[in-house]
Each structure stands twice: as C-alpha cells, then as structure tokens.
Amino acid sequence: MKKSFWSLTLVAFFIACSAGIVLGTNSGLPAAEGKAVYSYITKDNPYQGWSLFPGKDKFYKGQHPHGALLTTYVNDVALGGIKQKVGTLASGAIIVKENYMPDKTLGAVTVMYRVDGYDSEAGDWFWAKYNADGSIAKEGKVAGCIGCHTAAINNDWIFTGPVK
C-alpha cells in the first residue's frame, strides 16, 4: 500500500511538472516562443485591456526603431513592479508596445517578456516583434533589441519610463 501511494504520488508529480502546475509555478503564462506569446497577448489575456505604462498616454512620441508614435501596455506583474519602483521587474512581467506610423497606422507590435532563466546575459528578457498582421518578424534573443536596450541596463533594460 505504501509503495503504491508513493509510486502514484511520483507519477502525479511528474505529470504536474510537465504541465507546469507544481506549487503554482504555472500562472497561465506562455512559453518563451513567438506564437505562444502572441496567442497569450491577443487571445488568452488581450493586452489592450491592460494598463498603459505609468506616465504614458496613448500615442506618445516614439523614436527609432519603434515608430513615430507609441502606445505601451503592461501586464499586472510589470505594473506592480513599476509602481513600486522595484528596479528589476519580476518573472512574468510583459511589456507590449504598439509601434505606429506618423498617420497612426499600426506598423508593428514589440514585446518584452521576462522569463526566469531564459537569458541571464540579457536580463532574462524574451524579445519579440510582430508585424501589424500578427506574423512574427523577430523573436527570442534578438541581437538588435538586446544591443539597443543594453543602454538602459540600469533601468532593467527599459526605456519607456523608470522602474527604480
């Protein structure tokens, strides 16, 4: 009886681990993969219902390479960290930036998604750029994103506003 209990417990543990639900480790967040992130931010938890980055309105002035006008949304994890000035946003923080042309036509959507252990050399940020139609332009450890955002390493790689 004792042996079968532990055997079943062990099997249940491995199943839960593979599903990402042990001890609350899976909060429903996506894998660090372009399609999964896009599905999450557009279907599972639509970013346009999230808060704007504190201190930013819709259509604030942008800069290269993001576009002439920007709108930046943050999920609850990112918002809490920004408001509390934690300095380093927690794993699960997602920042979504809509990149607009001067005529307010959407050009792209760019994403920073902190995933614990993803890329310690670049702050554990997963980077993605989606075309206006949702197709993936870039994803992962994007050299251009990392190279530029290194200039904001003292602000958790974020240019939009202070997190400290």
mmCIF file of C-alpha atoms in Angstrom:
data_model
loop_
_atom_site.group_PDB
_atom_site.id
_atom_site.type_symbol
_atom_site.label_atom_id
_atom_site.label_comp_id
_atom_site.label_asym_id
_atom_site.label_seq_id
_atom_site.Cartn_x
_atom_site.Cartn_y
_atom_site.Cartn_z
ATOM 1 C CA MET A 1 0.000 0.000 0.000
ATOM 2 C CA LYS A 2 2.735 2.469 0.995
ATOM 3 C CA LYS A 3 4.769 1.658 -2.144
ATOM 4 C CA SER A 4 1.815 2.206 -4.493
ATOM 5 C CA PHE A 5 0.960 5.515 -2.760
ATOM 6 C CA TRP A 6 4.475 6.842 -3.360
ATOM 7 C CA SER A 7 4.504 5.486 -6.899
ATOM 8 C CA LEU A 8 1.251 7.273 -7.690
ATOM 9 C CA THR A 9 2.497 10.424 -5.960
ATOM 10 C CA LEU A 10 5.684 10.365 -8.021
ATOM 11 C CA VAL A 11 3.748 9.845 -11.267
ATOM 12 C CA ALA A 12 1.376 12.695 -10.374
ATOM 13 C CA PHE A 13 4.356 14.930 -9.577
ATOM 14 C CA PHE A 14 5.989 14.311 -12.962
ATOM 15 C CA ILE A 15 2.733 14.876 -14.793
ATOM 16 C CA ALA A 16 2.201 18.137 -12.909
ATOM 17 C CA CYS A 17 5.776 19.239 -13.627
ATOM 18 C CA SER A 18 5.378 18.626 -17.322
ATOM 19 C CA ALA A 19 2.165 20.640 -17.232
ATOM 20 C CA GLY A 20 3.908 23.388 -15.226
ATOM 21 C CA ILE A 21 1.482 23.375 -12.330
ATOM 22 C CA VAL A 22 3.579 22.253 -9.367
ATOM 23 C CA LEU A 23 3.444 24.663 -6.460
ATOM 24 C CA GLY A 24 1.762 27.346 -8.549
ATOM 25 C CA THR A 25 4.644 27.735 -10.995
ATOM 26 C CA ASN A 26 2.271 27.990 -13.939
ATOM 27 C CA SER A 27 0.260 31.162 -13.740
ATOM 28 C CA GLY A 28 -1.022 30.594 -17.227
ATOM 29 C CA LEU A 29 1.871 32.475 -18.803
ATOM 30 C CA PRO A 30 3.116 31.400 -22.208
ATOM 31 C CA ALA A 31 6.345 29.690 -23.150
ATOM 32 C CA ALA A 32 9.136 31.974 -24.392
ATOM 33 C CA GLU A 33 8.177 31.357 -28.014
ATOM 34 C CA GLY A 34 6.755 33.827 -30.526
ATOM 35 C CA LYS A 35 3.494 32.085 -31.383
ATOM 36 C CA ALA A 36 2.714 31.257 -27.751
ATOM 37 C CA VAL A 37 3.369 34.829 -26.606
ATOM 38 C CA TYR A 38 1.272 36.312 -29.418
ATOM 39 C CA SER A 39 -1.617 33.981 -28.642
ATOM 40 C CA TYR A 40 -1.378 34.898 -24.976
ATOM 41 C CA ILE A 41 -1.350 38.671 -25.511
ATOM 42 C CA THR A 42 -4.099 38.657 -28.137
ATOM 43 C CA LYS A 43 -6.425 35.799 -27.137
ATOM 44 C CA ASP A 44 -5.762 34.444 -23.648
ATOM 45 C CA ASN A 45 -5.137 37.787 -21.926
ATOM 46 C CA PRO A 46 -5.582 40.585 -24.505
ATOM 47 C CA TYR A 47 -3.030 43.290 -23.849
ATOM 48 C CA GLN A 48 -5.302 46.124 -24.953
ATOM 49 C CA GLY A 49 -7.214 45.557 -21.721
ATOM 50 C CA TRP A 50 -4.036 46.047 -19.661
ATOM 51 C CA SER A 51 -2.897 49.298 -18.090
ATOM 52 C CA LEU A 52 -0.827 51.780 -20.016
ATOM 53 C CA PHE A 53 2.779 52.160 -18.874
ATOM 54 C CA PRO A 54 2.581 54.570 -15.918
ATOM 55 C CA GLY A 55 3.090 58.161 -17.028
ATOM 56 C CA LYS A 56 2.397 57.403 -20.694
ATOM 57 C CA ASP A 57 -0.704 58.155 -22.715
ATOM 58 C CA LYS A 58 -1.757 56.623 -25.989
ATOM 59 C CA PHE A 59 0.193 57.878 -28.980
ATOM 60 C CA TYR A 60 3.170 59.388 -27.241
ATOM 61 C CA LYS A 61 6.178 60.403 -29.322
ATOM 62 C CA GLY A 62 8.322 57.451 -30.339
ATOM 63 C CA GLN A 63 11.839 57.006 -31.576
ATOM 64 C CA HIS A 64 13.672 54.719 -33.961
ATOM 65 C CA PRO A 65 13.288 51.795 -34.373
ATOM 66 C CA HIS A 66 9.847 51.647 -32.775
ATOM 67 C CA GLY A 67 7.935 54.236 -34.739
ATOM 68 C CA ALA A 68 6.774 57.828 -34.739
ATOM 69 C CA LEU A 69 4.050 57.173 -32.168
ATOM 70 C CA LEU A 70 3.836 54.551 -29.449
ATOM 71 C CA THR A 71 1.303 53.060 -27.076
ATOM 72 C CA THR A 72 2.747 50.873 -24.323
ATOM 73 C CA TYR A 73 0.769 48.397 -22.241
ATOM 74 C CA VAL A 74 1.949 46.455 -19.181
ATOM 75 C CA ASN A 75 0.515 43.375 -17.521
ATOM 76 C CA ASP A 76 -0.227 43.327 -13.783
ATOM 77 C CA VAL A 77 3.196 41.883 -12.912
ATOM 78 C CA ALA A 78 5.002 44.677 -14.739
ATOM 79 C CA LEU A 79 2.611 47.358 -13.484
ATOM 80 C CA GLY A 80 3.104 46.385 -9.852
ATOM 81 C CA GLY A 81 6.878 46.440 -10.188
ATOM 82 C CA ILE A 82 6.907 49.774 -11.999
ATOM 83 C CA LYS A 83 4.625 51.421 -9.445
ATOM 84 C CA GLN A 84 6.635 50.028 -6.540
ATOM 85 C CA LYS A 85 9.929 51.070 -8.194
ATOM 86 C CA VAL A 86 11.375 47.585 -7.628
ATOM 87 C CA GLY A 87 14.275 48.148 -10.016
ATOM 88 C CA THR A 88 14.004 44.722 -11.631
ATOM 89 C CA LEU A 89 10.613 43.520 -12.784
ATOM 90 C CA ALA A 90 9.587 40.029 -11.719
ATOM 91 C CA SER A 91 9.459 36.979 -13.929
ATOM 92 C CA GLY A 92 6.186 37.080 -15.828
ATOM 93 C CA ALA A 93 6.348 40.828 -16.495
ATOM 94 C CA ILE A 94 5.201 41.651 -20.027
ATOM 95 C CA ILE A 95 5.505 44.990 -21.804
ATOM 96 C CA VAL A 96 3.712 45.376 -25.139
ATOM 97 C CA LYS A 97 4.469 48.355 -27.345
ATOM 98 C CA GLU A 98 2.322 49.263 -30.331
ATOM 99 C CA ASN A 99 4.542 50.957 -32.924
ATOM 100 C CA TYR A 100 2.693 53.437 -35.152
ATOM 101 C CA MET A 101 3.454 55.338 -38.325
ATOM 102 C CA PRO A 102 3.005 59.159 -38.275
ATOM 103 C CA ASP A 103 -0.548 58.701 -39.650
ATOM 104 C CA LYS A 104 -1.401 56.387 -36.683
ATOM 105 C CA THR A 105 -1.282 53.251 -38.827
ATOM 106 C CA LEU A 106 -0.030 50.323 -36.780
ATOM 107 C CA GLY A 107 3.393 49.277 -38.048
ATOM 108 C CA ALA A 108 4.353 46.588 -35.540
ATOM 109 C CA VAL A 109 3.895 45.292 -32.020
ATOM 110 C CA THR A 110 7.005 44.696 -29.918
ATOM 111 C CA VAL A 111 7.147 42.688 -26.711
ATOM 112 C CA MET A 112 9.490 42.310 -23.750
ATOM 113 C CA TYR A 113 8.637 39.275 -21.616
ATOM 114 C CA ARG A 114 10.688 38.380 -18.542
ATOM 115 C CA VAL A 115 11.160 34.633 -18.162
ATOM 116 C CA ASP A 116 13.258 33.416 -15.242
ATOM 117 C CA GLY A 117 16.346 31.626 -16.555
ATOM 118 C CA TYR A 118 15.666 32.485 -20.205
ATOM 119 C CA ASP A 119 18.737 34.627 -20.953
ATOM 120 C CA SER A 120 20.640 35.809 -17.896
ATOM 121 C CA GLU A 121 23.062 37.829 -20.041
ATOM 122 C CA ALA A 122 20.169 39.964 -21.296
ATOM 123 C CA GLY A 123 18.144 40.291 -18.102
ATOM 124 C CA ASP A 124 16.064 37.158 -18.815
ATOM 125 C CA TRP A 125 14.040 39.115 -21.349
ATOM 126 C CA PHE A 126 12.413 37.336 -24.280
ATOM 127 C CA TRP A 127 12.036 39.790 -27.169
ATOM 128 C CA ALA A 128 9.511 39.684 -29.993
ATOM 129 C CA LYS A 129 8.439 41.846 -32.872
ATOM 130 C CA TYR A 130 5.171 41.143 -34.666
ATOM 131 C CA ASN A 131 4.102 42.700 -37.932
ATOM 132 C CA ALA A 132 0.749 44.517 -37.964
ATOM 133 C CA ASP A 133 -0.902 41.324 -39.256
ATOM 134 C CA GLY A 134 0.421 39.338 -36.275
ATOM 135 C CA SER A 135 3.108 37.442 -38.146
ATOM 136 C CA ILE A 136 6.420 37.083 -36.365
ATOM 137 C CA ALA A 137 9.165 39.406 -37.599
ATOM 138 C CA LYS A 138 11.666 38.544 -34.821
ATOM 139 C CA GLU A 139 11.618 36.518 -31.623
ATOM 140 C CA GLY A 140 13.838 35.206 -28.873
ATOM 141 C CA LYS A 141 17.287 36.531 -28.052
ATOM 142 C CA VAL A 142 17.119 39.252 -30.691
ATOM 143 C CA ALA A 143 20.555 40.838 -31.077
ATOM 144 C CA GLY A 144 19.181 44.198 -32.249
ATOM 145 C CA CYS A 145 16.838 44.503 -29.269
ATOM 146 C CA ILE A 146 19.477 43.415 -26.786
ATOM 147 C CA GLY A 147 22.155 45.650 -28.327
ATOM 148 C CA CYS A 148 19.977 48.740 -28.146
ATOM 149 C CA HIS A 149 18.389 48.052 -24.757
ATOM 150 C CA THR A 150 21.795 47.468 -23.173
ATOM 151 C CA ALA A 151 21.926 51.262 -22.937
ATOM 152 C CA ALA A 152 19.043 51.020 -20.432
ATOM 153 C CA ILE A 153 20.501 48.119 -18.420
ATOM 154 C CA ASN A 154 20.438 50.256 -15.251
ATOM 155 C CA ASN A 155 16.676 50.624 -15.687
ATOM 156 C CA ASP A 156 16.038 46.885 -16.217
ATOM 157 C CA TRP A 157 16.620 47.268 -19.978
ATOM 158 C CA ILE A 158 13.550 49.535 -20.261
ATOM 159 C CA PHE A 159 13.499 52.954 -21.976
ATOM 160 C CA THR A 160 9.783 53.768 -21.606
ATOM 161 C CA GLY A 161 9.964 55.031 -18.038
ATOM 162 C CA PRO A 162 11.652 54.465 -14.695
ATOM 163 C CA VAL A 163 11.354 51.177 -12.824
ATOM 164 C CA LYS A 164 13.582 52.324 -9.922
#
